[in-house]
Short mmCIF file of C-alpha atoms and ligand atoms in Angstrom, two decimals:
data_model
loop_
_atom_site.label_atom_id
_atom_site.label_comp_id
_atom_site.label_asym_id
_atom_site.label_seq_id
_atom_site.Cartn_x
_atom_site.Cartn_y
_atom_site.Cartn_z
CA UNK S 68 18.97 -0.61 -43.02
CA UNK S 69 17.16 -0.51 -39.60
CA UNK S 70 16.24 2.74 -37.79
CA UNK S 71 17.86 1.49 -34.61
CA UNK S 72 19.78 -1.54 -33.54
CA UNK S 73 20.71 -2.30 -29.93
CA UNK S 74 23.43 -4.71 -29.03
CA UNK S 75 23.55 -5.89 -25.44
CA UNK S 76 25.46 -8.39 -23.28
CA UNK S 77 22.29 -10.08 -21.97
CA UNK S 78 18.89 -9.93 -23.60
CA UNK S 79 15.63 -11.07 -21.98
CA UNK S 80 13.03 -11.39 -24.73
CA UNK S 81 10.26 -12.84 -22.60
CA UNK S 82 9.23 -14.79 -25.68
CA UNK S 83 7.95 -18.32 -25.68
CA UNK S 84 4.30 -18.38 -24.87
CA UNK S 85 0.98 -17.41 -26.40
CA UNK S 86 -0.88 -15.82 -23.60
CA UNK S 87 0.34 -15.16 -20.04
CA UNK S 88 2.94 -17.51 -18.59
CA UNK S 89 1.79 -19.88 -15.86
CA UNK S 90 3.08 -22.84 -13.83
CA UNK S 91 6.68 -23.64 -14.68
CA UNK S 92 6.70 -21.22 -17.58
CA UNK S 93 6.33 -18.38 -15.03
CA UNK S 94 10.12 -18.43 -14.84
CA UNK S 95 10.77 -18.40 -18.62
CA UNK S 96 12.75 -15.32 -19.66
CA UNK S 97 13.78 -16.19 -23.23
CA UNK S 98 17.42 -15.28 -22.68
CA UNK S 99 19.83 -14.47 -25.49
CA UNK S 100 23.49 -13.87 -24.63
CA UNK S 101 25.14 -11.22 -26.84
CA UNK S 102 21.74 -10.30 -28.08
CA UNK S 103 20.50 -7.70 -30.56
CA UNK S 104 17.21 -5.98 -31.32
CA UNK S 105 16.46 -4.35 -34.63
CA UNK S 106 13.78 -1.59 -34.81
CA UNK S 107 11.88 0.02 -37.62
CA UNK S 108 9.08 2.58 -37.41
CA UNK S 109 8.78 2.16 -33.67
CA UNK S 110 8.25 -1.55 -33.88
CA UNK S 111 10.51 -4.55 -33.37
CA UNK S 112 11.71 -5.91 -36.72
CA UNK S 113 13.98 -8.71 -35.52
CA UNK S 114 15.50 -10.19 -32.36
CA UNK S 115 18.48 -12.49 -32.24
CA UNK S 116 22.22 -12.60 -31.55
CA UNK S 117 24.55 -9.76 -32.58
CA UNK S 118 25.92 -12.03 -35.21
CA UNK S 119 22.44 -12.65 -36.69
CA UNK S 120 21.16 -9.08 -36.58
CA UNK S 121 24.41 -7.24 -37.47
CA UNK S 122 24.79 -3.44 -37.22
CA UNK S 123 23.33 -2.02 -40.40
CA UNK S 124 21.38 0.80 -38.71
CA UNK S 125 20.92 4.56 -38.74
CA UNK S 126 21.63 4.43 -35.03
CA UNK S 127 23.50 1.75 -33.08
CA UNK S 128 23.47 1.43 -29.33
CA UNK S 129 26.05 -0.84 -27.67
CA UNK S 130 25.06 -1.70 -24.13
CA UNK S 131 27.26 -3.71 -21.78
CA UNK S 132 24.42 -4.59 -19.41
CA UNK S 133 20.97 -6.10 -19.74
CA UNK S 134 18.12 -5.31 -22.07
CA UNK S 135 14.49 -6.39 -21.61
CA UNK S 136 10.93 -5.20 -22.31
CA UNK S 137 9.79 -2.08 -20.51
CA UNK S 138 7.85 -2.78 -17.32
CA UNK S 139 4.08 -2.87 -17.52
CA UNK S 140 2.26 -1.61 -14.42
CA UNK S 141 -1.25 -3.05 -14.66
CA UNK S 142 -2.85 -1.56 -11.54
CA UNK S 143 -2.41 2.07 -10.48
CA UNK S 144 -4.49 4.81 -8.89
CA UNK S 145 -2.03 7.33 -10.21
CA UNK S 146 -4.59 10.13 -10.78
CA UNK S 147 -5.03 11.93 -7.50
CA UNK S 148 -4.42 15.24 -5.77
CA UNK S 149 -2.68 15.88 -2.48
CA UNK S 150 -0.98 13.31 -0.25
CA UNK S 151 -1.57 11.50 3.07
CA UNK S 152 1.83 11.30 4.70
CA UNK S 153 0.38 11.84 8.22
CA UNK S 154 -1.58 8.60 7.93
CA UNK S 155 1.70 6.73 7.97
CA UNK S 156 2.12 8.07 11.54
CA UNK S 157 -1.31 6.71 12.44
CA UNK S 158 -0.49 3.35 10.94
CA UNK S 159 2.74 3.20 12.89
CA UNK S 160 0.89 3.49 16.18
CA UNK S 161 -1.59 0.77 15.19
CA UNK S 162 -4.61 2.35 13.45
CA UNK S 163 -5.89 0.15 10.64
CA UNK S 164 -6.66 1.13 7.06
CA UNK S 165 -10.39 0.64 7.50
CA UNK S 166 -10.38 2.66 10.75
CA UNK S 167 -8.65 5.55 8.97
CA UNK S 168 -11.16 5.30 6.06
CA UNK S 169 -14.14 5.31 8.51
CA UNK S 170 -12.79 8.39 10.26
CA UNK S 171 -12.94 10.25 6.90
CA UNK S 172 -9.24 9.70 6.06
CA UNK S 173 -7.98 7.37 3.40
CA UNK S 174 -9.75 7.35 0.08
CA UNK S 175 -12.36 9.93 1.10
CA UNK S 176 -9.72 12.41 1.99
CA UNK S 177 -8.12 12.05 -1.40
CA UNK S 178 -11.59 12.39 -2.97
CA UNK S 179 -11.98 15.80 -1.31
CA UNK S 180 -8.61 17.00 -2.62
CA UNK S 181 -9.20 15.54 -6.11
CA UNK S 182 -12.64 17.11 -6.43
CA UNK S 183 -11.17 20.55 -5.65
CA UNK S 184 -8.34 20.20 -8.21
CA UNK S 185 -8.79 21.76 -11.65
CA UNK S 186 -8.27 19.58 -14.77
CA UNK S 187 -4.90 21.30 -15.35
CA UNK S 188 -3.70 20.81 -11.74
CA UNK S 189 -4.70 17.18 -11.70
CA UNK S 190 -3.06 16.60 -15.06
CA UNK S 191 0.17 18.22 -13.83
CA UNK S 192 0.27 16.16 -10.63
CA UNK S 193 -0.37 12.92 -12.55
CA UNK S 194 2.15 13.85 -15.27
CA UNK S 195 4.86 14.14 -12.63
CA UNK S 196 4.12 10.64 -11.47
CA UNK S 197 3.98 9.35 -15.06
CA UNK S 198 7.44 10.87 -15.64
CA UNK S 199 8.81 9.06 -12.56
CA UNK S 200 7.22 5.79 -13.74
CA UNK S 201 9.00 6.21 -17.13
CA UNK S 202 12.32 6.96 -15.44
CA UNK S 203 11.99 3.73 -13.45
CA UNK S 204 11.36 1.78 -16.65
CA UNK S 205 7.55 1.55 -16.87
CA UNK S 206 6.52 1.99 -20.51
CA UNK S 207 2.83 0.95 -20.21
CA UNK S 208 0.46 1.51 -17.28
CA UNK S 209 -3.13 1.20 -16.32
CA UNK S 210 -4.70 4.09 -14.39
CA UNK S 211 -8.01 4.07 -12.51
CA UNK S 212 -10.56 6.73 -11.57
CA UNK S 213 -12.11 6.47 -8.13
CA UNK S 214 -11.16 9.67 -6.33
CA UNK S 215 -14.12 11.56 -7.75
CA UNK S 216 -17.15 9.45 -6.83
CA UNK S 217 -19.33 12.08 -8.49
CA UNK S 218 -20.16 12.55 -12.18
CA UNK S 219 -17.96 15.55 -12.81
CA UNK S 220 -14.80 14.42 -11.01
CA UNK S 221 -14.92 10.88 -12.39
CA UNK S 222 -15.19 12.43 -15.91
CA UNK S 223 -12.36 14.83 -15.10
CA UNK S 224 -10.16 11.90 -14.08
CA UNK S 225 -10.97 10.00 -17.26
CA UNK S 226 -10.18 13.11 -19.32
CA UNK S 227 -6.85 13.46 -17.51
CA UNK S 228 -6.03 9.85 -18.35
CA UNK S 229 -6.96 10.41 -21.97
CA UNK S 230 -4.91 13.56 -22.25
CA UNK S 231 -1.87 11.93 -20.65
CA UNK S 232 -2.15 8.90 -22.91
CA UNK S 233 -2.15 11.30 -25.93
CA UNK S 234 0.73 13.47 -24.72
CA UNK S 235 2.98 11.25 -22.60
CA UNK S 236 5.44 8.66 -23.97
CA UNK S 237 3.90 5.98 -21.77
CA UNK S 238 0.88 4.04 -23.08
CA UNK S 239 -1.93 4.44 -20.52
CA UNK S 240 -4.95 2.20 -20.27
CA UNK S 241 -8.04 3.72 -18.54
CA UNK S 242 -10.17 1.94 -15.91
CA UNK S 243 -13.45 3.20 -14.47
CA UNK S 244 -13.41 2.65 -10.68
CA UNK S 245 -16.46 4.69 -9.66
CA UNK S 246 -17.11 2.02 -7.03
CA UNK S 247 -14.02 2.75 -4.92
CA UNK S 248 -15.74 4.00 -1.74
CA UNK S 249 -19.08 5.30 -0.64
CA UNK S 250 -19.10 9.12 -1.11
CA UNK S 251 -20.55 11.25 1.74
CA UNK S 252 -23.57 12.27 -0.40
CA UNK S 253 -24.87 8.73 -0.29
CA UNK S 254 -25.87 6.86 2.85
CA UNK S 255 -26.52 3.61 1.12
CA UNK S 256 -24.15 1.64 -1.11
CA UNK S 257 -26.96 0.18 -3.23
CA UNK S 258 -28.28 3.62 -4.08
CA UNK S 259 -24.73 4.73 -5.03
CA UNK S 260 -24.21 1.72 -7.24
CA UNK S 261 -27.55 2.54 -8.98
CA UNK S 262 -26.33 6.13 -9.51
CA UNK S 263 -23.06 4.84 -10.95
CA UNK S 264 -24.78 2.48 -13.35
CA UNK S 265 -27.53 4.82 -14.51
CA UNK S 266 -25.79 8.16 -14.50
CA UNK S 267 -22.04 7.63 -14.90
CA UNK S 268 -21.30 4.35 -16.54
CA UNK S 269 -23.67 5.02 -19.42
CA UNK S 270 -21.77 8.19 -20.23
CA UNK S 271 -18.34 6.53 -19.80
CA UNK S 272 -19.49 3.82 -22.17
CA UNK S 273 -21.04 6.18 -24.67
CA UNK S 274 -17.83 8.27 -24.83
CA UNK S 275 -15.71 5.13 -24.83
CA UNK S 276 -13.53 6.58 -22.02
CA UNK S 277 -12.62 3.41 -20.16
CA UNK S 278 -11.37 -0.03 -21.33
CA UNK S 279 -12.01 -1.63 -17.94
CA UNK S 280 -14.37 -1.27 -15.02
CA UNK S 281 -13.23 -2.11 -11.49
CA UNK S 282 -14.83 -2.22 -7.98
CA UNK S 283 -13.37 -2.33 -4.44
CA UNK S 284 -15.10 -5.51 -3.10
CA UNK S 285 -14.25 -5.22 0.59
CA UNK S 286 -15.77 -5.29 4.06
CA UNK S 287 -17.38 -1.93 4.75
CA UNK S 288 -17.07 -0.83 1.11
CA UNK S 289 -18.97 -2.91 -1.55
CA UNK S 290 -20.14 -6.46 -1.11
CA UNK S 291 -20.23 -9.39 -3.61
CA UNK S 292 -23.80 -8.74 -4.73
CA UNK S 293 -23.08 -5.12 -5.37
CA UNK S 294 -19.92 -6.06 -7.27
CA UNK S 295 -21.94 -8.52 -9.36
CA UNK S 296 -24.47 -5.81 -10.29
CA UNK S 297 -21.91 -3.12 -11.04
CA UNK S 298 -19.66 -5.31 -13.16
CA UNK S 299 -22.54 -6.86 -15.12
CA UNK S 300 -23.74 -3.35 -15.99
CA UNK S 301 -20.20 -2.33 -16.91
CA UNK S 302 -20.05 -5.22 -19.42
CA UNK S 303 -23.24 -3.99 -21.03
CA UNK S 304 -21.61 -0.58 -21.40
CA UNK S 305 -18.64 -2.12 -23.21
CA UNK S 306 -16.10 -2.25 -20.36
CA UNK S 307 -14.09 -5.37 -19.41
CA UNK S 308 -14.55 -6.20 -15.73
CA UNK S 309 -11.78 -6.29 -13.10
CA UNK S 310 -12.13 -6.62 -9.33
CA UNK S 311 -10.26 -5.60 -6.15
CA UNK S 312 -10.78 -8.76 -4.10
CA UNK S 313 -9.59 -10.13 -0.76
CA UNK S 314 -7.28 -7.25 0.07
CA UNK S 315 -8.25 -7.16 3.77
CA UNK S 316 -11.22 -9.59 4.11
CA UNK S 317 -12.54 -12.28 1.82
CA UNK S 318 -16.10 -11.34 0.64
CA UNK S 319 -16.26 -13.71 -2.30
CA UNK S 320 -15.01 -11.22 -4.92
CA UNK S 321 -13.08 -13.88 -6.81
CA UNK S 322 -16.22 -15.95 -7.35
CA UNK S 323 -18.05 -12.88 -8.69
CA UNK S 324 -15.08 -12.28 -10.97
CA UNK S 325 -15.04 -15.85 -12.23
CA UNK S 326 -18.78 -15.79 -12.86
CA UNK S 327 -18.54 -12.59 -14.92
CA UNK S 328 -15.37 -13.58 -16.79
CA UNK S 329 -13.13 -10.86 -15.36
CA UNK S 330 -9.70 -10.66 -17.00
CA UNK S 331 -8.02 -10.45 -13.58
CA UNK S 332 -8.57 -10.25 -9.84
CA UNK S 333 -6.32 -7.96 -7.83
CA UNK S 334 -4.76 -7.89 -4.36
CA UNK S 335 -5.86 -11.48 -3.36
CA UNK S 336 -4.23 -11.57 0.08
CA UNK S 337 -7.13 -13.56 1.66
CA UNK S 338 -8.02 -15.78 -1.33
CA UNK S 339 -8.81 -19.42 -0.47
CA UNK S 340 -7.30 -22.51 -2.07
CA UNK S 341 -10.66 -23.31 -3.81
CA UNK S 342 -10.79 -19.81 -5.22
CA UNK S 343 -7.21 -20.09 -6.48
CA UNK S 344 -8.27 -23.29 -8.30
CA UNK S 345 -11.29 -21.57 -9.74
CA UNK S 346 -9.11 -18.76 -11.08
CA UNK S 347 -6.79 -21.38 -12.71
CA UNK S 348 -9.80 -23.08 -14.26
CA UNK S 349 -11.13 -19.78 -15.63
CA UNK S 350 -7.77 -18.48 -16.82
CA UNK S 351 -7.98 -15.38 -14.63
CA UNK S 352 -4.79 -13.47 -14.02
CA UNK S 353 -3.76 -12.74 -10.37
CA UNK S 354 -2.53 -9.14 -10.08
CA UNK S 355 -0.53 -9.07 -6.92
CA UNK S 356 0.38 -5.78 -5.20
CA UNK S 357 2.99 -6.33 -2.44
CA UNK S 358 3.49 -2.61 -1.95
CA UNK S 359 0.11 -2.39 -0.29
CA UNK S 360 0.63 -4.76 2.66
CA UNK S 361 4.10 -3.23 2.94
CA UNK S 362 2.57 0.24 3.43
CA UNK S 363 -0.21 -1.12 5.65
CA UNK S 364 2.50 -2.45 7.99
CA UNK S 365 1.03 -5.92 7.51
CA UNK S 366 2.80 -9.24 7.37
CA UNK S 367 0.08 -10.81 5.20
CA UNK S 368 1.05 -10.98 1.55
CA UNK S 369 -0.79 -12.72 -1.28
CA UNK S 370 0.15 -16.42 -1.50
CA UNK S 371 2.06 -16.03 -4.78
CA UNK S 372 3.60 -19.52 -4.63
CA UNK S 373 0.16 -21.08 -4.45
CA UNK S 374 -1.05 -19.13 -7.43
CA UNK S 375 1.97 -20.24 -9.43
CA UNK S 376 1.79 -23.87 -8.30
CA UNK S 377 -1.89 -24.11 -9.18
CA UNK S 378 -1.36 -22.64 -12.68
CA UNK S 379 -2.70 -19.14 -12.22
CA UNK S 380 -0.74 -16.53 -14.22
CA UNK S 381 0.71 -13.94 -11.81
CA UNK S 382 1.21 -10.31 -12.62
CA UNK S 383 2.72 -7.58 -10.38
CA UNK S 384 1.73 -3.98 -10.02
CA UNK S 385 2.57 -0.95 -7.89
CA UNK S 386 -1.04 -0.05 -6.88
CA UNK S 387 0.41 3.51 -6.87
CA UNK S 388 -1.98 5.52 -4.70
CA UNK S 389 -1.67 7.97 -1.71
CA UNK S 390 -1.60 5.00 0.66
CA UNK S 391 1.07 3.16 -1.29
CA UNK S 392 3.04 5.79 -3.13
CA UNK S 393 5.60 4.23 -5.33
CA UNK S 394 6.07 4.63 -9.07
CA UNK S 395 8.74 1.91 -9.07
CA UNK S 396 8.14 -1.59 -10.41
CA UNK S 397 11.68 -2.32 -9.25
CA UNK S 398 10.58 -1.70 -5.66
CA UNK S 399 7.59 -4.07 -6.23
CA UNK S 400 9.92 -6.73 -7.68
CA UNK S 401 12.08 -6.52 -4.57
CA UNK S 402 9.01 -6.93 -2.27
CA UNK S 403 7.54 -9.76 -4.44
CA UNK S 404 10.79 -11.61 -4.21
CA UNK S 405 11.43 -11.13 -0.50
CA UNK S 406 7.88 -11.16 0.87
CA UNK S 407 6.14 -13.50 -1.53
CA UNK S 408 9.15 -15.69 -2.35
CA UNK S 409 8.88 -15.28 -6.08
CA UNK S 410 12.08 -16.11 -7.92
CA UNK S 411 13.82 -13.31 -9.80
CA UNK S 412 12.67 -14.90 -13.10
CA UNK S 413 9.07 -15.08 -11.90
CA UNK S 414 9.04 -11.43 -10.83
CA UNK S 415 10.28 -10.33 -14.25
CA UNK S 416 7.70 -12.33 -16.13
CA UNK S 417 5.03 -10.97 -13.78
CA UNK S 418 5.98 -7.33 -14.41
CA UNK S 419 6.30 -7.61 -18.17
CA UNK S 420 4.41 -10.15 -20.34
CA UNK S 421 1.91 -11.23 -17.68
CA UNK S 422 1.23 -7.65 -16.61
CA UNK S 423 0.60 -6.79 -20.28
CA UNK S 424 -1.94 -9.62 -20.68
CA UNK S 425 -3.73 -8.51 -17.53
CA UNK S 426 -4.61 -5.22 -19.17
CA UNK S 427 -5.34 -6.67 -22.58
CA UNK S 428 -2.03 -5.46 -24.09
CA UNK S 429 -0.29 -8.82 -24.39
CA UNK S 430 -0.30 -8.65 -28.22
CA UNK S 431 1.36 -5.25 -28.26
CA UNK S 432 3.85 -5.07 -25.41
CA UNK S 433 5.43 -7.15 -22.64
CA UNK S 434 7.96 -9.14 -24.71
CA UNK S 435 10.48 -8.42 -27.44
CA UNK S 436 9.32 -10.09 -30.62
CA UNK S 437 8.82 -8.99 -34.20
CA UNK S 438 5.73 -6.83 -34.72
CA UNK S 439 5.45 -5.66 -31.11
CA UNK S 440 6.11 -2.07 -29.96
CA UNK S 441 9.79 -1.34 -29.47
CA UNK S 442 9.46 -0.71 -25.70
CA UNK S 443 12.84 -1.60 -24.25
CA UNK S 444 14.78 -0.79 -21.13
CA UNK S 445 18.54 -1.01 -20.59
CA UNK S 446 19.59 -1.84 -17.05
CA UNK S 447 22.90 -1.30 -15.43
CA UNK S 448 23.18 -4.80 -14.00
CA UNK S 449 25.52 -7.71 -14.66
CA UNK S 450 22.63 -10.17 -14.76
CA UNK S 451 18.86 -10.29 -14.19
CA UNK S 452 19.17 -11.57 -10.63
CA UNK S 453 20.34 -8.08 -9.59
CA UNK S 454 16.84 -6.66 -10.24
CA UNK S 455 15.26 -7.94 -6.98
CA UNK S 456 18.62 -8.00 -5.24
CA UNK S 457 20.10 -4.52 -5.65
CA UNK S 458 17.29 -2.48 -4.16
CA UNK S 459 16.37 1.09 -3.38
CA UNK S 460 18.09 2.61 -6.37
CA UNK S 461 17.15 3.02 -9.99
CA UNK S 462 18.85 0.34 -12.11
CA UNK S 463 17.33 1.66 -15.39
CA UNK S 464 19.75 3.65 -17.47
CA UNK S 465 17.87 3.95 -20.81
CA UNK S 466 14.22 3.74 -21.78
CA UNK S 467 13.09 3.31 -25.38
CA UNK S 468 9.38 3.77 -26.04
CA UNK S 469 7.96 3.05 -29.52
CA UNK S 470 11.51 3.01 -30.80
CA UNK S 471 12.35 6.44 -29.42
CA UNK S 472 14.89 7.10 -26.64
CA UNK S 473 12.84 8.80 -23.92
CA UNK S 474 15.24 8.27 -20.94
CA UNK S 475 19.01 8.46 -21.33
CA UNK S 476 21.61 8.03 -18.50
CA UNK S 477 18.68 8.04 -16.06
CA UNK S 478 17.29 11.39 -17.24
CA UNK S 479 14.23 12.25 -19.37
CA UNK S 480 15.33 13.29 -22.85
O1 NIG Q 224 -6.00 -0.70 -4.14
N1 NIG Q 224 -8.03 -0.70 -1.95
C1 NIG Q 224 -8.55 0.23 -2.56
N2 NIG Q 224 -7.89 1.12 -3.26
C2 NIG Q 224 -6.53 1.34 -3.17
C3 NIG Q 224 -6.16 2.22 -2.05
C4 NIG Q 224 -6.57 3.61 -2.35
C5 NIG Q 224 -6.28 4.58 -1.29
O2 NIG Q 224 -5.99 4.25 -0.11
O3 NIG Q 224 -6.35 5.76 -1.64
C6 NIG Q 224 -5.75 0.02 -3.19
O4 NIG Q 224 -5.05 -0.30 -2.23
FE1 FE Q 225 -5.86 -0.78 -6.05
#
């Protein structure tokens, strides 16, 4: 007898590849009609048709819609205090993101608020966002630091992520993003990178608080050489490198990433054809974040079609931060489809199995297959094409995390 069996009209298993899906496989959903999933001890025991799996279970759920793996959100800045709604007004009248940042707004303003926040307050604010993510079907997420930019606050952010991972149903993967902006105490980016390497990274590594290290390689922020130095040091301290590259300008971040063996490069709006080929050659994953140009009022989106055509695995993420505040992977899927012309199938692969691989979780989550965590969402849709199509509402009815029902009828249990 199984702990739990779920019968559903349509099942997307996302099975069928070792590693992230690329090229034509980017559209491969592993569909089973009249499907069933059997769960024991929080893990998937068997996947097949209703006829194959049967109904011998302590608990049986019959779902007339669609079941698929929980969304994985592989790039978020979800740990922050305060908000920046007034900056939207500035953007509407034509101020750019980098202008707002230079004038002490943007990241630096959130840094001020986050430094002031106590551990408990920051945890509470982040938990609220984590709850919303879960309600919208995200069962695993990455979260970055980067609103501290000093020793104590960066540590506080890592402690918040750790605590949340221990106490929240969602699995949360921590990333150290000390190099997110130049804090006001430093006039020189090189000096700040030295400080991060010598005084902060060493402690993060010693206490094993971050799986990844990331840097904002961007004009007026950190350049390619600084990124190389920072990420090389991070590797020595046991962190896997990631890089924010080509969000606004191309500074060569992808080449640095390729050289250092980064697992992924992220944003990639301005990435050249040669760099896309280099990523394909190195097996780097492209984490694309269409919510960001959307909230920057920009018409320049990452060239998702080129990444797919050239054989780069594509993942999608919210980039959840005070400039791009959405907890919803469903919103991101809508934007990816409309603004980057990804097919419904490609957006689903990019927000499950490929997203999981981009944070080193591909063996645990992202598809429904025996041995993996039973992270399953039940959507109130007649078929998967409704996910990018029926927008602006929550299509997720039920969320199962590690075999436990954590959202039912759209409410936290
Ligand atoms: O990925 N680009 C750098 N960091 C975030 C934005 C952070 C912020 O504006 O607070 C991003 O878009
Ligand atoms: Fe980001």
